Tab-separated table of N, CA, C and O in Angstrom:
chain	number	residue	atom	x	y	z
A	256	UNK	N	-19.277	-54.745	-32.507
A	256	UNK	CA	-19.108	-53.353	-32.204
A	256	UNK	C	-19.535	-53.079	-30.765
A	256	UNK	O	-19.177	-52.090	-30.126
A	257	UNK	N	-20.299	-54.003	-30.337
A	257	UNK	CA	-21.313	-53.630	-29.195
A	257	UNK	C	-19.635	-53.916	-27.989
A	257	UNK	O	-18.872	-53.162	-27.384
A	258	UNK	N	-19.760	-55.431	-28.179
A	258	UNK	CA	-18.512	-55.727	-27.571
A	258	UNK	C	-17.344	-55.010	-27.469
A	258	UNK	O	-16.790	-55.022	-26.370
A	259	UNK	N	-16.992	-54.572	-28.104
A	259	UNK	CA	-15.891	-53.167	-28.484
A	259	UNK	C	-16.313	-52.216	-27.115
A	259	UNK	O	-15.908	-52.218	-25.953
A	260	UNK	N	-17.068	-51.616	-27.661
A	260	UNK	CA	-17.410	-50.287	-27.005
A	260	UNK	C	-17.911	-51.123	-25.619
A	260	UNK	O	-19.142	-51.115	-25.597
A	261	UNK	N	-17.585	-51.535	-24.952
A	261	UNK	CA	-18.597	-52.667	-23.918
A	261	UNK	C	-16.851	-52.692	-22.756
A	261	UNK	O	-16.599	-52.237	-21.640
A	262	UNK	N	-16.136	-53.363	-23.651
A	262	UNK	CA	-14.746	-53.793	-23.560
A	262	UNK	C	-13.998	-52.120	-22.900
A	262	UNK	O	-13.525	-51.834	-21.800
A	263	UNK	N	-14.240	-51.102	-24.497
A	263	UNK	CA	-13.457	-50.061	-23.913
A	263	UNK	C	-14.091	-49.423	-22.606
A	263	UNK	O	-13.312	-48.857	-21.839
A	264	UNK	N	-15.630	-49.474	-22.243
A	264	UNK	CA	-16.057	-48.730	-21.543
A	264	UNK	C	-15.510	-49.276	-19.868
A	264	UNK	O	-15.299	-48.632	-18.840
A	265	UNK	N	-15.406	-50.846	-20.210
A	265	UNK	CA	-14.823	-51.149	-18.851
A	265	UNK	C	-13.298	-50.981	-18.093
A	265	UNK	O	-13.053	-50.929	-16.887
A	266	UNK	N	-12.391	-50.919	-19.229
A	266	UNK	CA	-11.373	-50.097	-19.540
A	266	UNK	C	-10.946	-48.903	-18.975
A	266	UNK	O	-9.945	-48.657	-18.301
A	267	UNK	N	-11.745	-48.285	-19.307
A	267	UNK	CA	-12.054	-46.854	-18.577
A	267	UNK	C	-12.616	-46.892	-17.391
A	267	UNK	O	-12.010	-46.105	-16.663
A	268	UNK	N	-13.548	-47.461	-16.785
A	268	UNK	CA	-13.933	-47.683	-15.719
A	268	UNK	C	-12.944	-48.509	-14.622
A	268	UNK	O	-13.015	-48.249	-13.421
A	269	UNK	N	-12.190	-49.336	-15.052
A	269	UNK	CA	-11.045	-49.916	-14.438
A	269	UNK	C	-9.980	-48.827	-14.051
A	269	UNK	O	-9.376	-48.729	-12.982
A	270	UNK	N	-9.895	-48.082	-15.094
A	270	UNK	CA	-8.202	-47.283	-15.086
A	270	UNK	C	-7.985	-46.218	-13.648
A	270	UNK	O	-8.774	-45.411	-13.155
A	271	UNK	N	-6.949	-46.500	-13.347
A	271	UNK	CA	-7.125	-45.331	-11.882
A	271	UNK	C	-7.041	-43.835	-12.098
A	271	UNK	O	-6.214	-43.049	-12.559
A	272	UNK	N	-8.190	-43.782	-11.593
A	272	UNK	CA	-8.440	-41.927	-11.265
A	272	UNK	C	-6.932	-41.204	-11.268
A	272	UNK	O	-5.975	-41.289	-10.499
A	273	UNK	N	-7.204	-40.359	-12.648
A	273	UNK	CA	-5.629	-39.293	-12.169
A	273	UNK	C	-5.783	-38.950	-11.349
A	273	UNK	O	-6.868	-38.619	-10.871
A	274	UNK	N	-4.418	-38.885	-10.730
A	274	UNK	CA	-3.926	-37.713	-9.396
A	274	UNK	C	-4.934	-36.390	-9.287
A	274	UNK	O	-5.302	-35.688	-10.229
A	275	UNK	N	-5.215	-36.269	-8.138
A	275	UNK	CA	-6.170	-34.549	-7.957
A	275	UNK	C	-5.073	-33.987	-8.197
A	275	UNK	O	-3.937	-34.455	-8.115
A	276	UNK	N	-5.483	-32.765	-8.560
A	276	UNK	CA	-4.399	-31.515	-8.616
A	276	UNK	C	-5.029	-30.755	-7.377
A	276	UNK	O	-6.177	-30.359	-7.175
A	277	UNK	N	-3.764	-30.685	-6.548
A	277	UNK	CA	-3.522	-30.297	-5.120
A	277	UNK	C	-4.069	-28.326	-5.317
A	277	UNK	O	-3.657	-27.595	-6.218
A	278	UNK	N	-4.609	-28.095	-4.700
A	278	UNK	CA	-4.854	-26.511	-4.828
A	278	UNK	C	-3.538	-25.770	-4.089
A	278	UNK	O	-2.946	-26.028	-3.041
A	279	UNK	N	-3.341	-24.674	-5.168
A	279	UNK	CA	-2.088	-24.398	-4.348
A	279	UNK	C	-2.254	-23.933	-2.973
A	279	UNK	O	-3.283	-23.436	-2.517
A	280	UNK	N	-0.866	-24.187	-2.184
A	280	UNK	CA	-0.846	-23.697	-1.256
A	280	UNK	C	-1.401	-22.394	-0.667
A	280	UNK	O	-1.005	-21.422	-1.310
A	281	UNK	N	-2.134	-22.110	0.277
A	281	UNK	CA	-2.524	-20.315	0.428
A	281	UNK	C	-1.523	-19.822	0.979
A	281	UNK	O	-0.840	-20.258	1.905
A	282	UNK	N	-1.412	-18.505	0.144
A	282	UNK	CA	0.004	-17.792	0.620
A	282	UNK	C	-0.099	-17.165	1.998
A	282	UNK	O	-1.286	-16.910	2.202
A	283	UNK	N	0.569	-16.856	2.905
A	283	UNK	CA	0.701	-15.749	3.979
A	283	UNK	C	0.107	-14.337	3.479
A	283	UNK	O	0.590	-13.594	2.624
A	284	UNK	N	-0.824	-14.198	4.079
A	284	UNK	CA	-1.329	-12.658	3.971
A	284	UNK	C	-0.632	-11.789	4.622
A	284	UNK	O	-0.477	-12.272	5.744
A	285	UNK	N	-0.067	-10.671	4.558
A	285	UNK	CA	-0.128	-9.171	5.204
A	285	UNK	C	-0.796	-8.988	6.348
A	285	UNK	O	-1.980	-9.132	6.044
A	286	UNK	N	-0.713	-8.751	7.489
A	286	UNK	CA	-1.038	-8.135	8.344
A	286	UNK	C	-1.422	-7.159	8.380
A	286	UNK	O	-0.408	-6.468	8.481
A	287	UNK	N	-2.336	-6.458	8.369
A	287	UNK	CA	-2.986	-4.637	8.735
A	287	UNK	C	-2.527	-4.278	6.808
A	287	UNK	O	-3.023	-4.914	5.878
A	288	UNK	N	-1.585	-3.227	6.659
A	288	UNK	CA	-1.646	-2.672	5.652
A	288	UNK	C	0.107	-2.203	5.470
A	288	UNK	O	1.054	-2.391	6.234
A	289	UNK	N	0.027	-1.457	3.981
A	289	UNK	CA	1.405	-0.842	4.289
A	289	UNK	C	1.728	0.259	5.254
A	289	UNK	O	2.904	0.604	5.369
A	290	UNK	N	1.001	0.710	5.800
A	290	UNK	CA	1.311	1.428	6.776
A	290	UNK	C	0.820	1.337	8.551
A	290	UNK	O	0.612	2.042	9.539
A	291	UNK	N	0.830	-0.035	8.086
A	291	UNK	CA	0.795	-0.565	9.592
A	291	UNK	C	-0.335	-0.729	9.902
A	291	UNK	O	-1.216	-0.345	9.133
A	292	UNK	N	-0.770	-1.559	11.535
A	292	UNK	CA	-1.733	-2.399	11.838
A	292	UNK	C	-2.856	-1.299	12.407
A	292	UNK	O	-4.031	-1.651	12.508
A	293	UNK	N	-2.394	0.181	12.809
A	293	UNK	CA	-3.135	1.046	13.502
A	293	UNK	C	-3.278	1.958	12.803
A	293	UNK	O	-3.432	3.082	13.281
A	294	UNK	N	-3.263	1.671	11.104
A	294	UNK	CA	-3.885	2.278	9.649
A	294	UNK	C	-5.035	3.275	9.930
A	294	UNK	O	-4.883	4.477	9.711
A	295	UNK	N	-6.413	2.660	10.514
A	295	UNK	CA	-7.583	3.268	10.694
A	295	UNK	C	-7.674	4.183	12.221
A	295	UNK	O	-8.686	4.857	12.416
A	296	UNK	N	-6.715	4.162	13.123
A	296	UNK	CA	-6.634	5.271	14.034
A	296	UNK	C	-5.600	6.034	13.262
A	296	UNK	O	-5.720	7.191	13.664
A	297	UNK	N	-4.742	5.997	12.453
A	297	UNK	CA	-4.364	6.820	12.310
A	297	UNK	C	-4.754	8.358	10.917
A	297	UNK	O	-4.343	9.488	10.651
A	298	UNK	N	-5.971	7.174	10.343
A	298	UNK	CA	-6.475	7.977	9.587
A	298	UNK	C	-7.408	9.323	10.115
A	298	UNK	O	-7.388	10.503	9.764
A	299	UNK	N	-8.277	8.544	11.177
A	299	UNK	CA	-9.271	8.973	12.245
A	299	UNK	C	-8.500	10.233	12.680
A	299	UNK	O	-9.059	11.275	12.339
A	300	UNK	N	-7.162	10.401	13.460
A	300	UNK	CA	-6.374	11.037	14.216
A	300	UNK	C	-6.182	12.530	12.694
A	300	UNK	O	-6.432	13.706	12.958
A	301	UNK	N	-5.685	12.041	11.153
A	301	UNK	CA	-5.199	13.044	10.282
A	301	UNK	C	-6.450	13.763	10.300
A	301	UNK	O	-6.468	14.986	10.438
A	302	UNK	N	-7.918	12.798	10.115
A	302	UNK	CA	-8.947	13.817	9.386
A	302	UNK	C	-9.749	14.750	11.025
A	302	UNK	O	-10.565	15.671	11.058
A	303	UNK	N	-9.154	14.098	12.013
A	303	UNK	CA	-9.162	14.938	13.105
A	303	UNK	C	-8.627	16.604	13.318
A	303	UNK	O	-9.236	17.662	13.472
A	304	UNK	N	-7.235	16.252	13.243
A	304	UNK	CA	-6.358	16.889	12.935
A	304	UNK	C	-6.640	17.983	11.707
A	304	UNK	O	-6.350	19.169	11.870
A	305	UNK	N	-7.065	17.629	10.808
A	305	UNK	CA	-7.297	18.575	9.663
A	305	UNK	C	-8.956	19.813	10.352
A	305	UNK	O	-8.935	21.023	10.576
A	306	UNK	N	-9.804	19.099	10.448
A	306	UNK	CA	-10.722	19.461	11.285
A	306	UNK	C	-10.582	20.518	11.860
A	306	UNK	O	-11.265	21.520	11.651
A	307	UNK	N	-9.365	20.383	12.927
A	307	UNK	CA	-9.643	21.519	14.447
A	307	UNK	C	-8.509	22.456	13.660
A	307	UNK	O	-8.228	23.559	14.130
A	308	UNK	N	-8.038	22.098	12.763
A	308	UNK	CA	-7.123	23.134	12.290
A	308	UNK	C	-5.456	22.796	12.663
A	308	UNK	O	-4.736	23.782	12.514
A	309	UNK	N	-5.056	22.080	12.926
A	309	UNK	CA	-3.984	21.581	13.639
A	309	UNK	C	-2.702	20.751	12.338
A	309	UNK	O	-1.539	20.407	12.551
A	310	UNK	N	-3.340	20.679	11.326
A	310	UNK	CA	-2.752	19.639	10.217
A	310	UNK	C	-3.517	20.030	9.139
A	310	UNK	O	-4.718	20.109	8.880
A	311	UNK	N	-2.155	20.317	8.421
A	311	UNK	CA	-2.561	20.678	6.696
A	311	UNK	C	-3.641	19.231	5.989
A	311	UNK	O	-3.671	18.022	6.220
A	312	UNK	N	-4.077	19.749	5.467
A	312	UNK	CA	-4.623	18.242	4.639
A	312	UNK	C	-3.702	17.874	3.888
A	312	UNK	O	-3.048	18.661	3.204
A	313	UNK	N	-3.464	16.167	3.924
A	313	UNK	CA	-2.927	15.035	2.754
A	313	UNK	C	-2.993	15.571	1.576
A	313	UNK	O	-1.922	15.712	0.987
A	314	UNK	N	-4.294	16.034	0.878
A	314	UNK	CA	-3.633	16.689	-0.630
A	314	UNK	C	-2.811	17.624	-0.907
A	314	UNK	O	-2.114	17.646	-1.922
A	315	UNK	N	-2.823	18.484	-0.016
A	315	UNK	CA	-1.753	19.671	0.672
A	315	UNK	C	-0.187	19.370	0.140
A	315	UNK	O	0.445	19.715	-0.858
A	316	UNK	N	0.244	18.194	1.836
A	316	UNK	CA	1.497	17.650	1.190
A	316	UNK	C	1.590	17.100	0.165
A	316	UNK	O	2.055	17.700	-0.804
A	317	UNK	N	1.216	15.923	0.085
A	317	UNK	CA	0.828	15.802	-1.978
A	317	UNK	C	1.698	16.222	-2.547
A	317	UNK	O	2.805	15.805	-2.888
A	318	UNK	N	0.784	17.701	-2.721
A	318	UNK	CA	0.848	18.451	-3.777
A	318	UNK	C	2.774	18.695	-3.692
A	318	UNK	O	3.609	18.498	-4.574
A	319	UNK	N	2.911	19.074	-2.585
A	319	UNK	CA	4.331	19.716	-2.012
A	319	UNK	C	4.889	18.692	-2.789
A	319	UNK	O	5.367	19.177	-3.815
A	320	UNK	N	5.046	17.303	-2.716
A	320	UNK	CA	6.154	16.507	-2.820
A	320	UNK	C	5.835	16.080	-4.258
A	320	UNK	O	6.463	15.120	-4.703
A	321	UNK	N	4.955	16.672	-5.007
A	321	UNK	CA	4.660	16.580	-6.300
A	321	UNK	C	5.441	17.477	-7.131
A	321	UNK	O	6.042	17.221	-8.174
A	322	UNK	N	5.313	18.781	-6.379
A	322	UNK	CA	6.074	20.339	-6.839
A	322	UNK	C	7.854	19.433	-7.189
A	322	UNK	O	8.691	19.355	-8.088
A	323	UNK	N	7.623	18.950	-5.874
A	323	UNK	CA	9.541	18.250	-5.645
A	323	UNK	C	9.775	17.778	-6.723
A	323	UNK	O	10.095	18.433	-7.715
A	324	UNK	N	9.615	16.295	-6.652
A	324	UNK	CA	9.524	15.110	-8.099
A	324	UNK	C	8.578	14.619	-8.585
A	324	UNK	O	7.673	14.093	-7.936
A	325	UNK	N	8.642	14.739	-10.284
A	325	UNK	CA	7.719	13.900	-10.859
A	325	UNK	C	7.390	12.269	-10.100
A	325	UNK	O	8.022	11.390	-9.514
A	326	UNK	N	5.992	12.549	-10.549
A	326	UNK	CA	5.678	10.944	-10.004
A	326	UNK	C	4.148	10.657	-9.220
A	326	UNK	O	3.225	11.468	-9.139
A	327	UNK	N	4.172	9.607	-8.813
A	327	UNK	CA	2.406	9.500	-8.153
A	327	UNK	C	2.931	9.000	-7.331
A	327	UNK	O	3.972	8.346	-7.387
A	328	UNK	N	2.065	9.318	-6.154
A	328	UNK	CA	1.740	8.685	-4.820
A	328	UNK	C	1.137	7.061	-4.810
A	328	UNK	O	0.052	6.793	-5.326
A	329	UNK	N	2.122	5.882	-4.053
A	329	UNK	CA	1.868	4.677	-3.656
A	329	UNK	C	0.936	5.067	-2.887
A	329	UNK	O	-0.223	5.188	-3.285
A	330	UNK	N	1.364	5.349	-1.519
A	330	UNK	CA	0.348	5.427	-0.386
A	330	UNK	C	0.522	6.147	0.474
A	330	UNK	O	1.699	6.464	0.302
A	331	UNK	N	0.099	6.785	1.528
A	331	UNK	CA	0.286	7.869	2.538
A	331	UNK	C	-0.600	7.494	3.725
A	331	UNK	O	-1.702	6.951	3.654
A	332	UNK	N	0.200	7.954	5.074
A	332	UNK	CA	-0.497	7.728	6.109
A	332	UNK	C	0.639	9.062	7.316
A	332	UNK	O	1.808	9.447	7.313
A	333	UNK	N	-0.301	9.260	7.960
A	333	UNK	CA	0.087	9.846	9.317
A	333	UNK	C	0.621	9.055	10.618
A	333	UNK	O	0.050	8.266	11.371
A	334	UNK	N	2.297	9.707	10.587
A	334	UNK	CA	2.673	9.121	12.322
A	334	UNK	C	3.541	10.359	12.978
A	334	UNK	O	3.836	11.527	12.723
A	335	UNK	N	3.721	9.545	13.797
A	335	UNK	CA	4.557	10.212	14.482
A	335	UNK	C	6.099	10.011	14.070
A	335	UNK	O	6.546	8.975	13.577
A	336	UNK	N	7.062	11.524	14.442
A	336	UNK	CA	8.559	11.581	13.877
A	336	UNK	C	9.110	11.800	14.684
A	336	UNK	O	8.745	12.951	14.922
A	337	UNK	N	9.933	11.508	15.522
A	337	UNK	CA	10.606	12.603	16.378
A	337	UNK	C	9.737	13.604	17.010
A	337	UNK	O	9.967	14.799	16.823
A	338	UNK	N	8.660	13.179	17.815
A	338	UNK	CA	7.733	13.910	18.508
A	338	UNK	C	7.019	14.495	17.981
A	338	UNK	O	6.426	15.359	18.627
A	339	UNK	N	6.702	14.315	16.490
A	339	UNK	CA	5.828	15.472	15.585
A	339	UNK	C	4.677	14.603	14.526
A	339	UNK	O	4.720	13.480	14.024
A	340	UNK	N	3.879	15.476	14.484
A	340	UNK	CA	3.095	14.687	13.502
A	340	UNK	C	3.253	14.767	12.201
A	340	UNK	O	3.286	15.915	11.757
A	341	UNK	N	3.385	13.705	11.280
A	341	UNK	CA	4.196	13.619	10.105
A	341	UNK	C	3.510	12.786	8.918
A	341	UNK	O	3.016	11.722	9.291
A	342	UNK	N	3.405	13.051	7.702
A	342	UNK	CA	2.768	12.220	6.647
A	342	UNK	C	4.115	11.442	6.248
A	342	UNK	O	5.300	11.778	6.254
A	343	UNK	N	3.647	10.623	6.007
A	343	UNK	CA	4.670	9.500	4.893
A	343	UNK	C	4.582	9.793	3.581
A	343	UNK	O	3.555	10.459	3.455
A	344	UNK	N	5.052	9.668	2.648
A	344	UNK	CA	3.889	9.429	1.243
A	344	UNK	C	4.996	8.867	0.672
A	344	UNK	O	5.977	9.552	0.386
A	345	UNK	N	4.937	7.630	0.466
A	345	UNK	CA	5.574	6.886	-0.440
A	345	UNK	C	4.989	7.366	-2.205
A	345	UNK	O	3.900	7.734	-2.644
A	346	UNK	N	6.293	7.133	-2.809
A	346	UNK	CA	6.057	7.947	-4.430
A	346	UNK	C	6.556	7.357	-4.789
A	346	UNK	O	7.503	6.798	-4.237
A	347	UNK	N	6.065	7.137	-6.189
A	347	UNK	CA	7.192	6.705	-7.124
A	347	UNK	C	7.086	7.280	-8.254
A	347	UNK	O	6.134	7.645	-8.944
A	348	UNK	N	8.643	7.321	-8.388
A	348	UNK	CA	9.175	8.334	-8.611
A	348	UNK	C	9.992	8.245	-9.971
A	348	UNK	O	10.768	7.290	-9.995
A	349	UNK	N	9.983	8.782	-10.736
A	349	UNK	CA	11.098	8.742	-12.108
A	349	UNK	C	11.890	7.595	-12.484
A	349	UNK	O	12.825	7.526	-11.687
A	350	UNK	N	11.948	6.595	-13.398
A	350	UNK	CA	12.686	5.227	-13.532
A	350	UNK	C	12.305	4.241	-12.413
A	350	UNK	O	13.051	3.385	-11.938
A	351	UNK	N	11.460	4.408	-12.180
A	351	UNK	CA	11.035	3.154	-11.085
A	351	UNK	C	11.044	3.427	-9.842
A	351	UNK	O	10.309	2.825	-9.059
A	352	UNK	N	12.088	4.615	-9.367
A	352	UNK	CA	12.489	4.705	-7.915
A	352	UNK	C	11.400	4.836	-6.855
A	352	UNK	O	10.468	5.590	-7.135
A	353	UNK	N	11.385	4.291	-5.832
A	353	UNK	CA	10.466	4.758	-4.890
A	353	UNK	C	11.121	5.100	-3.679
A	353	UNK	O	11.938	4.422	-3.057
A	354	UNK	N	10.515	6.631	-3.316
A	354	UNK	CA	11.259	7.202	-2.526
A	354	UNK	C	9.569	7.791	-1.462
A	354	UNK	O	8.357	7.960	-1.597
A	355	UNK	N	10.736	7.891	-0.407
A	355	UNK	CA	9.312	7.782	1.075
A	355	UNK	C	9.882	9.459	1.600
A	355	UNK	O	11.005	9.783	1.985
A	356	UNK	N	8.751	10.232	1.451
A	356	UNK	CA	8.933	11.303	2.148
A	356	UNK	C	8.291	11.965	3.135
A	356	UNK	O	7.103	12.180	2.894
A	357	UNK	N	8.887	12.530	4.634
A	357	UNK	CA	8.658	12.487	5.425
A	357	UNK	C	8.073	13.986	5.258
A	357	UNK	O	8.871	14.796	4.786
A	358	UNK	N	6.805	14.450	5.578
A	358	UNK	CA	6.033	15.596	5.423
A	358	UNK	C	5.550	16.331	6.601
A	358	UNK	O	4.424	15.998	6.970
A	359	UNK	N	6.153	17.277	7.295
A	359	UNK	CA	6.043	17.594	8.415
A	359	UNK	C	4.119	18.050	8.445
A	359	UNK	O	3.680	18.926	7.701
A	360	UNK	N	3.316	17.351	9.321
A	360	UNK	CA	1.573	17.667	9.010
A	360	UNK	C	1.358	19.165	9.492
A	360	UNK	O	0.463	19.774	8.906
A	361	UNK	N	1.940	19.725	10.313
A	361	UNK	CA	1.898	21.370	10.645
A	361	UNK	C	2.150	22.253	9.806
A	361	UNK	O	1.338	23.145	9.562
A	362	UNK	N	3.411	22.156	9.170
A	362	UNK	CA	3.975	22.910	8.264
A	362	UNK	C	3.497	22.936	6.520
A	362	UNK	O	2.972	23.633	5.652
A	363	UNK	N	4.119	21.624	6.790
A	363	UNK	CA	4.247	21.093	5.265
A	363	UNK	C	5.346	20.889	4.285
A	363	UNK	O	5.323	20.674	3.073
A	364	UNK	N	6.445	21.034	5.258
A	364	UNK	CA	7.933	21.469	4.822
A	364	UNK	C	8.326	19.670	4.534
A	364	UNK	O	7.860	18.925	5.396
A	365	UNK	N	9.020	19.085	3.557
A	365	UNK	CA	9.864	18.369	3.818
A	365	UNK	C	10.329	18.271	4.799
A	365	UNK	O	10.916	19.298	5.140
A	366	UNK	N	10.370	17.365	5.588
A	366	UNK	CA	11.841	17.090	6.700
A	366	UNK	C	12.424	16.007	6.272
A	366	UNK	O	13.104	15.427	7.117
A	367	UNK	N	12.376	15.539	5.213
A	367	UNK	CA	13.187	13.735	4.739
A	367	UNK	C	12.800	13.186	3.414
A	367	UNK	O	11.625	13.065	3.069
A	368	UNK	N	13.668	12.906	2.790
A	368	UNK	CA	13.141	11.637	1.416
A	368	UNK	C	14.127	10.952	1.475
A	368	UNK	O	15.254	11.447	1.448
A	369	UNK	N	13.820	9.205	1.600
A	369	UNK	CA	14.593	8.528	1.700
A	369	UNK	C	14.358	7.282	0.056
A	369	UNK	O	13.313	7.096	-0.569
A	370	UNK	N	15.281	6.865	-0.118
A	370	UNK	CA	15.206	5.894	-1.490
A	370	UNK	C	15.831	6.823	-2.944
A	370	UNK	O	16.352	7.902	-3.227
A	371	UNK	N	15.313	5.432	-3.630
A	371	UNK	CA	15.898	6.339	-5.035
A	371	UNK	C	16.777	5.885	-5.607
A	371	UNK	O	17.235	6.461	-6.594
């Protein structure tokens, strides 16, 4: 018995090491965010803006493009449109759709929804 177990243990000690399992590859990260690499000036610039009185607040439009279509907000950020200062707010929206609407930050009017 001794021999046995003596025999298999060298057996095992002989046999070649399985293959490592390779770690997967690391994927490509994202750069900055979905709304781009100058995310945190442009947050800086909205809650500025809201501040001196110059720009409705983000829950504001929101709300507006909530009134519009059912649905929740992906993400939102402040840029510039055609010379104006403007919220994004990506939504999604009823059956899956995601639609990006352009929120004038002065007003608060729609000026755009694109997708769908």
């Amino acid at each position: 018995m001794v021999l046995i177990a003596a025999g298999w243990l060298a057996l095992v000690a002989a046999a070649p090491a399985p293959p490592a399992v390779a770690a997967p590859a690391p994927q490509a990260q994202p750069t900055g965010d979905s709304l781009g690499a100058d995310w945190a000036t442009q947050q800086d610039e909205a809650r500025a803006g809201v501040r001196q009185g110059r720009y409705i607040p983000l829950a504001r439009a929101i709300e507006v493009v909530r009134r519009r279509s059912p649905g929740h907000q992906l993400d939102a950020g402040i840029e510039q449109w055609n010379g104006r200062a403007v919220y994004r707010i990506r939504w999604a929206a009823a059956k899956g759709r995601r639609v990006d609407y352009i929120v004038d930050a002065v007003s608060g009017a729609i000026l755009r929804a694109d997708g769908g």
